[in-house]
Tab-separated table of C-alpha atoms and ligand atoms in Angstrom:
chain	number	residue	atom	x	y	z
A	1	MET	CA	-18.369	212.213	-67.381
A	2	ASN	CA	-17.869	208.967	-69.269
A	3	ALA	CA	-20.754	207.753	-71.396
A	4	MET	CA	-22.893	205.198	-69.615
A	5	HIS	CA	-23.315	201.719	-71.054
A	6	THR	CA	-25.877	199.046	-70.292
A	7	TYR	CA	-24.554	195.650	-69.315
A	8	GLY	CA	-26.496	192.470	-68.715
A	9	PHE	CA	-25.481	189.124	-67.387
A	10	LEU	CA	-26.935	185.649	-67.290
A	11	LEU	CA	-26.965	183.946	-63.916
A	12	LEU	CA	-25.329	180.581	-63.480
A	13	PRO	CA	-27.961	177.822	-63.608
A	14	SER	CA	-26.717	176.626	-60.187
A	15	HIS	CA	-27.252	180.147	-58.763
A	16	ASN	CA	-30.848	180.145	-60.004
A	17	ARG	CA	-31.430	176.718	-58.451
A	18	LEU	CA	-29.869	177.730	-55.134
A	19	TYR	CA	-31.694	181.001	-54.535
A	20	ALA	CA	-34.812	180.438	-56.666
A	21	ALA	CA	-36.874	183.644	-56.683
A	22	GLY	CA	-34.135	185.489	-54.744
A	23	ALA	CA	-31.376	184.841	-57.320
A	24	ALA	CA	-31.444	188.297	-58.938
A	25	ASP	CA	-31.556	190.051	-55.537
A	26	LEU	CA	-28.445	188.259	-54.291
A	27	ALA	CA	-26.628	188.944	-57.556
A	28	ARG	CA	-27.572	192.611	-57.237
A	29	ALA	CA	-26.308	192.844	-53.656
A	30	GLU	CA	-22.984	191.192	-54.535
A	31	LEU	CA	-22.503	193.432	-57.566
A	32	LEU	CA	-23.190	196.593	-55.526
A	33	VAL	CA	-20.726	195.541	-52.802
A	34	LEU	CA	-18.125	194.907	-55.523
A	35	SER	CA	-18.901	198.235	-57.181
A	36	ASP	CA	-18.323	200.182	-53.964
A	37	ALA	CA	-15.061	198.373	-53.204
A	38	VAL	CA	-13.274	198.069	-56.535
A	39	LEU	CA	-15.287	199.747	-59.323
A	40	ASP	CA	-15.287	203.312	-57.909
A	41	GLY	CA	-19.015	202.959	-57.218
A	42	ALA	CA	-19.589	203.031	-60.987
A	43	VAL	CA	-22.477	200.570	-61.097
A	44	ARG	CA	-25.991	202.036	-61.233
A	45	GLU	CA	-29.565	200.876	-61.790
A	46	VAL	CA	-29.063	197.158	-61.132
A	47	ALA	CA	-32.276	195.402	-62.119
A	48	ALA	CA	-33.766	192.066	-63.064
A	49	ALA	CA	-34.808	192.013	-66.718
A	50	GLU	CA	-36.144	189.535	-69.234
A	51	LEU	CA	-34.669	189.464	-72.724
A	52	GLY	CA	-36.059	186.991	-75.238
A	53	GLY	CA	-37.881	185.245	-72.421
A	54	VAL	CA	-34.662	184.617	-70.444
A	55	PRO	CA	-33.888	186.304	-67.100
A	56	TYR	CA	-30.877	188.646	-66.932
A	57	VAL	CA	-29.494	191.069	-64.382
A	58	THR	CA	-28.791	194.424	-66.023
A	59	PHE	CA	-26.849	197.458	-64.825
A	60	ARG	CA	-25.519	200.773	-66.083
A	61	ALA	CA	-21.869	201.795	-65.837
A	62	PRO	CA	-19.199	203.669	-67.794
A	63	GLU	CA	-17.304	201.259	-70.053
A	64	LEU	CA	-15.645	198.790	-67.683
A	65	THR	CA	-11.868	198.651	-67.952
A	66	ALA	CA	-9.988	195.366	-68.328
A	67	GLY	CA	-9.014	195.549	-64.646
A	68	GLN	CA	-12.617	196.133	-63.567
A	69	LEU	CA	-13.816	193.260	-65.741
A	70	ARG	CA	-11.381	190.933	-63.976
A	71	HIS	CA	-13.300	191.654	-60.773
A	72	VAL	CA	-16.751	191.345	-62.351
A	73	ALA	CA	-15.703	187.978	-63.837
A	74	ASN	CA	-15.513	186.496	-60.334
A	75	LEU	CA	-19.036	187.378	-59.192
A	76	SER	CA	-20.398	184.162	-57.715
A	77	SER	CA	-23.528	184.384	-59.875
A	78	LEU	CA	-22.069	185.365	-63.237
A	79	TYR	CA	-22.435	183.010	-66.179
A	80	ALA	CA	-22.016	185.250	-69.248
A	81	LEU	CA	-21.702	189.032	-69.603
A	82	PHE	CA	-23.007	191.190	-72.439
A	83	LEU	CA	-23.118	194.814	-73.503
A	84	ILE	CA	-26.701	195.646	-74.385
A	85	GLU	CA	-26.985	197.970	-77.355
A	86	GLY	CA	-29.720	199.165	-79.698
A	87	GLU	CA	-33.267	200.189	-78.871
A	88	PRO	CA	-35.041	198.875	-75.751
A	89	ASP	CA	-37.649	197.082	-77.878
A	90	ALA	CA	-34.955	195.512	-80.103
A	91	PRO	CA	-31.842	195.058	-77.965
A	92	ALA	CA	-28.614	193.645	-79.404
A	93	LEU	CA	-26.318	191.718	-77.073
A	94	ARG	CA	-22.551	191.875	-77.570
A	95	PRO	CA	-20.625	189.239	-75.557
A	96	VAL	CA	-17.995	190.678	-73.215
A	97	PRO	CA	-15.188	188.162	-72.610
A	98	VAL	CA	-14.684	187.415	-68.917
A	99	GLU	CA	-11.700	185.673	-67.473
A	100	ARG	CA	-12.342	183.942	-64.176
A	101	LEU	CA	-9.613	183.643	-61.621
A	102	ASP	CA	-10.085	179.884	-61.351
A	103	ARG	CA	-6.653	178.288	-61.202
A	104	PHE	CA	-7.716	174.645	-61.007
A	105	PRO	CA	-10.370	172.401	-62.572
A	106	SER	CA	-13.844	172.966	-61.137
A	107	ASP	CA	-14.068	169.455	-59.655
A	108	LEU	CA	-12.009	170.832	-56.733
A	109	ILE	CA	-15.184	172.606	-55.658
A	110	THR	CA	-17.872	170.209	-56.815
A	111	ILE	CA	-16.711	166.625	-56.144
A	112	GLN	CA	-17.362	166.514	-52.412
A	113	LYS	CA	-20.999	166.015	-51.478
A	114	TYR	CA	-22.020	165.429	-47.872
A	115	PRO	CA	-24.726	166.453	-45.400
A	116	GLY	CA	-23.825	169.779	-43.814
A	117	LYS	CA	-21.796	171.048	-46.781
A	118	THR	CA	-22.107	174.783	-47.284
A	119	ASN	CA	-23.179	175.317	-50.875
A	120	GLU	CA	-20.103	176.135	-52.977
A	121	ASP	CA	-21.648	179.071	-54.873
A	122	PHE	CA	-22.748	180.638	-51.606
A	123	THR	CA	-19.268	180.054	-50.150
A	124	LYS	CA	-17.751	181.911	-53.107
A	125	LEU	CA	-20.199	184.773	-52.538
A	126	LEU	CA	-19.293	184.958	-48.842
A	127	LEU	CA	-15.565	184.963	-49.603
A	128	ASN	CA	-16.010	187.655	-52.287
A	129	VAL	CA	-18.133	189.914	-50.117
A	130	THR	CA	-15.768	189.540	-47.153
A	131	ALA	CA	-12.734	190.340	-49.319
A	132	MET	CA	-14.503	193.488	-50.566
A	133	ALA	CA	-14.838	194.677	-46.952
A	134	CYS	CA	-11.111	194.552	-46.125
A	135	ASP	CA	-8.747	197.446	-46.731
A	136	ALA	CA	-7.081	195.796	-49.763
A	137	PRO	CA	-9.886	194.264	-51.851
A	138	GLN	CA	-7.819	194.434	-55.062
A	139	ARG	CA	-5.543	191.792	-53.592
A	140	LEU	CA	-8.234	189.183	-54.138
A	141	LEU	CA	-6.999	189.012	-57.722
A	142	SER	CA	-3.294	188.824	-56.967
A	143	GLY	CA	-3.314	185.971	-54.461
A	144	GLY	CA	-2.404	188.411	-51.709
A	145	LEU	CA	-5.074	187.639	-49.096
A	146	ARG	CA	-4.665	184.900	-46.488
A	147	VAL	CA	-7.940	183.255	-45.478
A	148	LEU	CA	-9.002	181.470	-42.276
A	149	ASP	CA	-12.179	179.397	-41.959
A	150	PRO	CA	-12.316	178.651	-38.238
A	151	LEU	CA	-15.314	176.261	-38.629
A	152	CYS	CA	-14.164	174.678	-41.845
A	153	GLY	CA	-16.074	171.363	-41.990
A	154	ARG	CA	-14.793	169.526	-45.023
A	155	GLY	CA	-13.156	172.553	-46.524
A	156	THR	CA	-15.544	174.310	-48.927
A	157	THR	CA	-14.029	177.717	-48.081
A	158	LEU	CA	-10.488	176.341	-48.268
A	159	ASN	CA	-11.203	174.874	-51.692
A	160	GLN	CA	-12.554	178.201	-52.964
A	161	ALA	CA	-9.514	180.035	-51.563
A	162	LEU	CA	-7.244	177.522	-53.307
A	163	MET	CA	-9.199	178.026	-56.527
A	164	TYR	CA	-8.378	181.751	-56.255
A	165	GLY	CA	-4.710	181.003	-55.473
A	166	LEU	CA	-4.995	182.265	-51.885
A	167	ASP	CA	-3.208	180.696	-48.913
A	168	SER	CA	-5.729	179.399	-46.418
A	169	ALA	CA	-6.193	177.595	-43.130
A	170	GLY	CA	-9.102	175.890	-41.434
A	171	VAL	CA	-10.031	174.713	-37.962
A	172	GLU	CA	-12.593	171.952	-37.404
A	173	GLN	CA	-13.264	169.941	-34.278
A	174	ASP	CA	-14.930	166.953	-35.890
A	175	ALA	CA	-12.206	164.361	-36.535
A	176	ARG	CA	-14.203	162.534	-39.193
A	177	SER	CA	-14.698	165.696	-41.238
A	178	VAL	CA	-10.995	166.516	-41.089
A	179	GLU	CA	-10.058	162.978	-42.062
A	180	ALA	CA	-12.539	162.971	-44.945
A	181	TYR	CA	-11.190	166.300	-46.190
A	182	GLU	CA	-7.593	165.130	-45.990
A	183	ASN	CA	-8.489	162.001	-47.985
A	184	PHE	CA	-10.311	164.052	-50.595
A	185	LEU	CA	-7.517	166.589	-50.964
A	186	ARG	CA	-4.692	164.058	-51.201
A	187	HIS	CA	-6.653	162.036	-53.754
A	188	TRP	CA	-7.603	165.097	-55.815
A	189	LEU	CA	-4.014	166.370	-55.888
A	190	LYS	CA	-2.748	162.968	-57.003
A	191	ALA	CA	-5.460	162.452	-59.595
A	192	GLY	CA	-4.742	165.905	-61.067
A	193	ARG	CA	-0.974	165.210	-61.026
A	194	LEU	CA	-0.421	168.479	-59.207
A	195	LYS	CA	2.967	169.113	-57.675
A	196	HIS	CA	2.532	169.227	-53.914
A	197	ARG	CA	3.941	168.367	-50.538
A	198	ALA	CA	1.635	167.207	-47.732
A	199	GLU	CA	2.393	166.474	-44.098
A	200	SER	CA	0.078	165.542	-41.273
A	201	GLY	CA	0.530	164.680	-37.630
A	202	GLN	CA	-0.225	165.559	-34.035
A	203	VAL	CA	0.580	169.026	-32.723
A	204	ARG	CA	2.110	168.700	-29.269
A	205	ARG	CA	3.222	171.313	-26.772
A	206	ASP	CA	4.469	170.807	-23.211
A	207	LYS	CA	3.870	167.047	-23.557
A	208	ARG	CA	0.216	167.703	-24.372
A	209	THR	CA	-1.551	166.978	-27.647
A	210	LEU	CA	-3.197	170.187	-28.848
A	211	GLY	CA	-4.708	168.719	-31.994
A	212	ARG	CA	-3.895	167.319	-35.399
A	213	ARG	CA	-2.568	169.328	-38.330
A	214	LEU	CA	-2.445	168.788	-42.091
A	215	SER	CA	-0.165	171.151	-44.035
A	216	VAL	CA	-0.106	171.146	-47.814
A	217	GLU	CA	1.909	173.201	-50.326
A	218	ILE	CA	0.371	173.101	-53.794
A	219	GLY	CA	1.884	174.210	-57.091
A	220	GLU	CA	-0.504	175.664	-59.663
A	221	ASN	CA	2.025	174.302	-62.161
A	222	LYS	CA	5.502	172.766	-62.069
A	223	GLU	CA	7.328	176.028	-62.797
A	224	LEU	CA	5.673	177.974	-59.966
A	225	TYR	CA	6.189	175.047	-57.592
A	226	LYS	CA	9.892	174.879	-58.468
A	227	LYS	CA	10.215	178.626	-57.888
A	228	GLY	CA	8.755	178.100	-54.406
A	229	GLN	CA	5.575	180.002	-55.301
A	230	SER	CA	3.167	177.403	-54.053
A	231	ILE	CA	-0.220	177.886	-52.395
A	232	GLY	CA	-0.373	176.907	-48.721
A	233	LEU	CA	-3.315	175.125	-47.104
A	234	THR	CA	-3.438	174.058	-43.447
A	235	VAL	CA	-6.188	172.243	-41.567
A	236	VAL	CA	-6.165	171.831	-37.822
A	237	GLN	CA	-8.433	169.468	-35.953
A	238	ALA	CA	-9.219	171.264	-32.701
A	239	ASP	CA	-11.802	173.352	-30.885
A	240	THR	CA	-12.008	176.685	-32.688
A	241	VAL	CA	-11.841	178.517	-29.366
A	242	ALA	CA	-8.215	177.322	-29.203
A	243	SER	CA	-7.382	178.595	-32.730
A	244	ASP	CA	-4.793	180.967	-31.301
A	245	GLN	CA	-2.703	177.985	-30.196
A	246	PHE	CA	-2.041	177.171	-33.847
A	247	PHE	CA	-1.753	180.485	-35.686
A	248	ARG	CA	0.082	183.748	-35.064
A	249	PRO	CA	-1.744	186.961	-34.123
A	250	GLY	CA	-2.528	189.174	-37.102
A	251	SER	CA	-1.589	186.479	-39.615
A	252	PHE	CA	-4.820	186.451	-41.659
A	253	ASP	CA	-6.438	189.051	-43.921
A	254	LEU	CA	-9.853	187.394	-44.050
A	255	ILE	CA	-11.951	185.168	-41.814
A	256	VAL	CA	-14.772	183.492	-43.716
A	257	THR	CA	-17.068	181.014	-42.031
A	258	ASP	CA	-20.484	179.399	-42.027
A	259	ALA	CA	-21.644	179.046	-38.411
A	260	PRO	CA	-23.213	175.790	-37.196
A	261	TYR	CA	-26.938	175.583	-37.919
A	262	GLY	CA	-27.660	173.175	-35.091
A	263	VAL	CA	-30.831	172.159	-36.848
A	264	ARG	CA	-30.637	168.447	-36.191
A	265	TYR	CA	-29.427	168.479	-32.625
A	266	GLY	CA	-30.991	171.724	-31.488
A	267	SER	CA	-32.965	172.248	-28.337
A	268	ARG	CA	-34.489	175.631	-28.977
A	269	THR	CA	-37.187	176.535	-31.468
A	270	ARG	CA	-37.415	179.907	-33.126
A	271	GLY	CA	-39.078	181.312	-36.175
A	272	GLU	CA	-41.799	179.975	-38.383
A	273	GLY	CA	-39.807	177.095	-39.879
A	274	GLY	CA	-40.469	175.015	-36.817
A	275	GLY	CA	-37.092	173.268	-37.122
A	276	LEU	CA	-35.161	172.778	-33.944
A	277	THR	CA	-32.547	175.480	-33.998
A	278	ARG	CA	-29.792	176.015	-31.510
A	279	SER	CA	-28.370	179.499	-31.390
A	280	PRO	CA	-24.783	179.921	-32.640
A	281	LEU	CA	-24.385	182.857	-30.233
A	282	PRO	CA	-22.725	181.058	-27.282
A	283	LEU	CA	-20.039	179.643	-29.599
A	284	LEU	CA	-19.583	182.897	-31.515
A	285	SER	CA	-19.411	185.026	-28.348
A	286	GLU	CA	-16.541	182.877	-27.146
A	287	ALA	CA	-14.789	182.350	-30.478
A	288	VAL	CA	-15.034	185.755	-32.220
A	289	PRO	CA	-12.628	187.518	-29.786
A	290	VAL	CA	-10.094	184.693	-30.370
A	291	TRP	CA	-10.510	184.889	-34.138
A	292	ALA	CA	-10.202	188.687	-33.994
A	293	ARG	CA	-6.669	188.372	-32.646
A	294	LEU	CA	-5.671	186.216	-35.610
A	295	LEU	CA	-6.835	188.858	-38.082
A	296	ARG	CA	-4.649	191.825	-38.956
A	297	THR	CA	-6.018	195.349	-38.526
A	298	GLY	CA	-7.786	196.273	-41.770
A	299	GLY	CA	-8.727	192.624	-42.343
A	300	ALA	CA	-12.364	191.530	-42.607
A	301	ILE	CA	-14.609	188.825	-41.217
A	302	GLY	CA	-17.684	187.353	-42.922
A	303	ILE	CA	-20.023	184.983	-41.086
A	304	SER	CA	-23.115	183.304	-42.456
A	305	TRP	CA	-25.718	181.926	-40.079
A	306	ASN	CA	-29.285	180.736	-39.697
A	307	THR	CA	-31.494	183.659	-38.730
A	308	TYR	CA	-33.829	181.306	-36.808
A	309	GLY	CA	-30.981	180.879	-34.297
A	310	ALA	CA	-29.890	184.503	-33.845
A	311	THR	CA	-30.793	187.949	-35.098
A	312	ARG	CA	-28.571	190.222	-37.162
A	313	ALA	CA	-28.464	192.687	-34.266
A	314	GLU	CA	-27.188	189.952	-31.923
A	315	LEU	CA	-24.373	189.017	-34.312
A	316	ALA	CA	-23.520	192.668	-34.902
A	317	GLU	CA	-23.149	193.111	-31.152
A	318	VAL	CA	-20.787	190.130	-30.829
A	319	LEU	CA	-18.646	191.587	-33.632
A	320	ALA	CA	-18.695	195.146	-32.297
A	321	ASP	CA	-17.695	193.904	-28.830
A	322	ALA	CA	-14.645	192.236	-30.389
A	323	GLY	CA	-13.495	195.486	-32.065
A	324	PHE	CA	-15.101	195.079	-35.485
A	325	GLU	CA	-16.881	197.732	-37.517
A	326	VAL	CA	-19.928	196.080	-39.078
A	327	ARG	CA	-20.688	196.843	-42.735
A	328	ASP	CA	-24.332	197.783	-42.622
A	329	THR	CA	-25.093	199.792	-45.758
A	330	GLU	CA	-27.930	198.737	-48.042
A	331	PRO	CA	-26.226	196.107	-50.244
A	332	TYR	CA	-24.815	194.318	-47.187
A	333	ARG	CA	-28.392	193.856	-46.011
A	334	GLY	CA	-29.492	192.223	-49.247
A	335	PHE	CA	-28.198	188.682	-48.733
A	336	GLU	CA	-30.843	187.032	-46.569
A	337	HIS	CA	-32.393	184.009	-48.313
A	338	ARG	CA	-34.393	180.894	-47.532
A	339	VAL	CA	-32.467	177.614	-47.663
A	340	ASP	CA	-35.192	175.234	-46.451
A	341	GLN	CA	-38.010	174.996	-43.946
A	342	ALA	CA	-35.658	175.222	-40.952
A	343	ILE	CA	-32.994	177.574	-42.324
A	344	THR	CA	-33.108	181.157	-43.519
A	345	ARG	CA	-29.531	182.186	-44.068
A	346	ASP	CA	-27.969	185.609	-43.897
A	347	LEU	CA	-24.419	186.916	-43.778
A	348	ILE	CA	-22.729	189.664	-41.847
A	349	VAL	CA	-19.436	191.303	-42.725
A	350	ALA	CA	-17.184	193.523	-40.617
A	351	ARG	CA	-13.724	195.075	-40.694
A	352	LYS	CA	-11.195	194.992	-37.877
A	353	THR	CA	-10.416	198.623	-37.187
A	354	ALA	CA	-8.095	198.492	-34.192
B	401	LIG	C1	-22.058	174.873	-41.008
B	401	LIG	S1	-20.727	173.785	-40.720
B	401	LIG	C2	-19.490	174.346	-41.841
B	401	LIG	C3	-19.463	173.525	-43.077
B	401	LIG	C4	-18.325	173.867	-44.011
B	401	LIG	N1	-18.417	175.224	-44.482
B	401	LIG	C5	-18.338	172.894	-45.169
B	401	LIG	O1	-18.825	173.253	-46.261
B	401	LIG	O2	-17.917	171.740	-44.987
B	401	LIG	C6	-20.093	174.283	-39.163
B	401	LIG	C7	-18.930	173.432	-38.685
B	401	LIG	O3	-18.485	173.922	-37.426
B	401	LIG	C8	-17.958	172.827	-36.710
B	401	LIG	N2	-17.849	173.218	-35.300
B	401	LIG	C9	-18.858	173.448	-34.417
B	401	LIG	N3	-18.372	173.830	-33.219
B	401	LIG	C10	-17.014	173.853	-33.346
B	401	LIG	C11	-15.954	174.177	-32.463
B	401	LIG	N4	-16.186	174.566	-31.204
B	401	LIG	N5	-14.687	174.108	-32.933
B	401	LIG	C12	-14.434	173.728	-34.210
B	401	LIG	N6	-15.404	173.398	-35.087
B	401	LIG	C13	-16.693	173.459	-34.667
B	401	LIG	C14	-18.943	171.704	-36.995
B	401	LIG	O4	-18.358	170.433	-36.753
B	401	LIG	C15	-19.240	171.972	-38.474
B	401	LIG	O5	-18.397	171.197	-39.300
């Protein structure tokens, strides 16, 4: 057996702000999911600790290999990683270099601010955890997973996928959100002088307009673009229930989405928050079977939602009915957190098995 080491990491300041008292718990859950999927279950004894008056998350593991560290580097919460040596009452911290996958400047993720945006750190967490549940989690690092956000708003998931170098597509019914995202993306690509090709227009079939589509091919750099190794991003403005009119069956590895919260326009009250919350269940019951067809067998789906609108058991049932196997072990149950008075958010992840 390899000797065990103690590691500790600092949480990103934004992660601490987002989850407040729950920050260490969410970091722990994400790390354990990652450990099971790509670190041979090597991580043990994940705990919150204070060193020199500063909060850390610590864990025990055999010395992490370079390949394993490349995964750990992309934890949504990780700011800086250390090996903790010496005696418990006089620990010495040795920095462990981490290389994030980020292929573009961080303003891709942070510039857009608008009501209804899914927090970008949480979106990264949801994408990571969903990728870990598919049958090829290692491909997160090699650009080999194709991502669909079928309720994409103004593209937070698509931006994170692009950041990772993954091809992605989104569906959103609100025309203003799609237009705003297209404007942002075109402007950002131009401002960053990134090689790209963008086309948008109506999608018509049998003399009927099905929706509007934006297709973009983006080069991480000139050389890759010239070689034809660009990253694809497509956004369709349409009802998500018609997603299968735009994409081929089995053409995605991951579906990652934040379900509507319905807080402002809701008609049904649940939970202690007292906010008006409409259940996402009618939409999800109709849409999940459609989305399931777009996912290949072995692919995974991750949905976040407001628990005041539906229970975990209700979402699990919708997924199971559509042929998914829900991931329900302990770390997958560690993501519930309070967002505000009217929203307590959780996520559920499942793999398509047939
Ligand atoms: C929680 S928001 C997602 C926000 C997105 N992650 C972002 O950061 O911009 C849910 C989105 O689902 C969209 N939506 C609701 N019902 C839809 C439907 N039937 N078809 C397509 N989009 C829908 C809403 O317009 C909203 O933008």
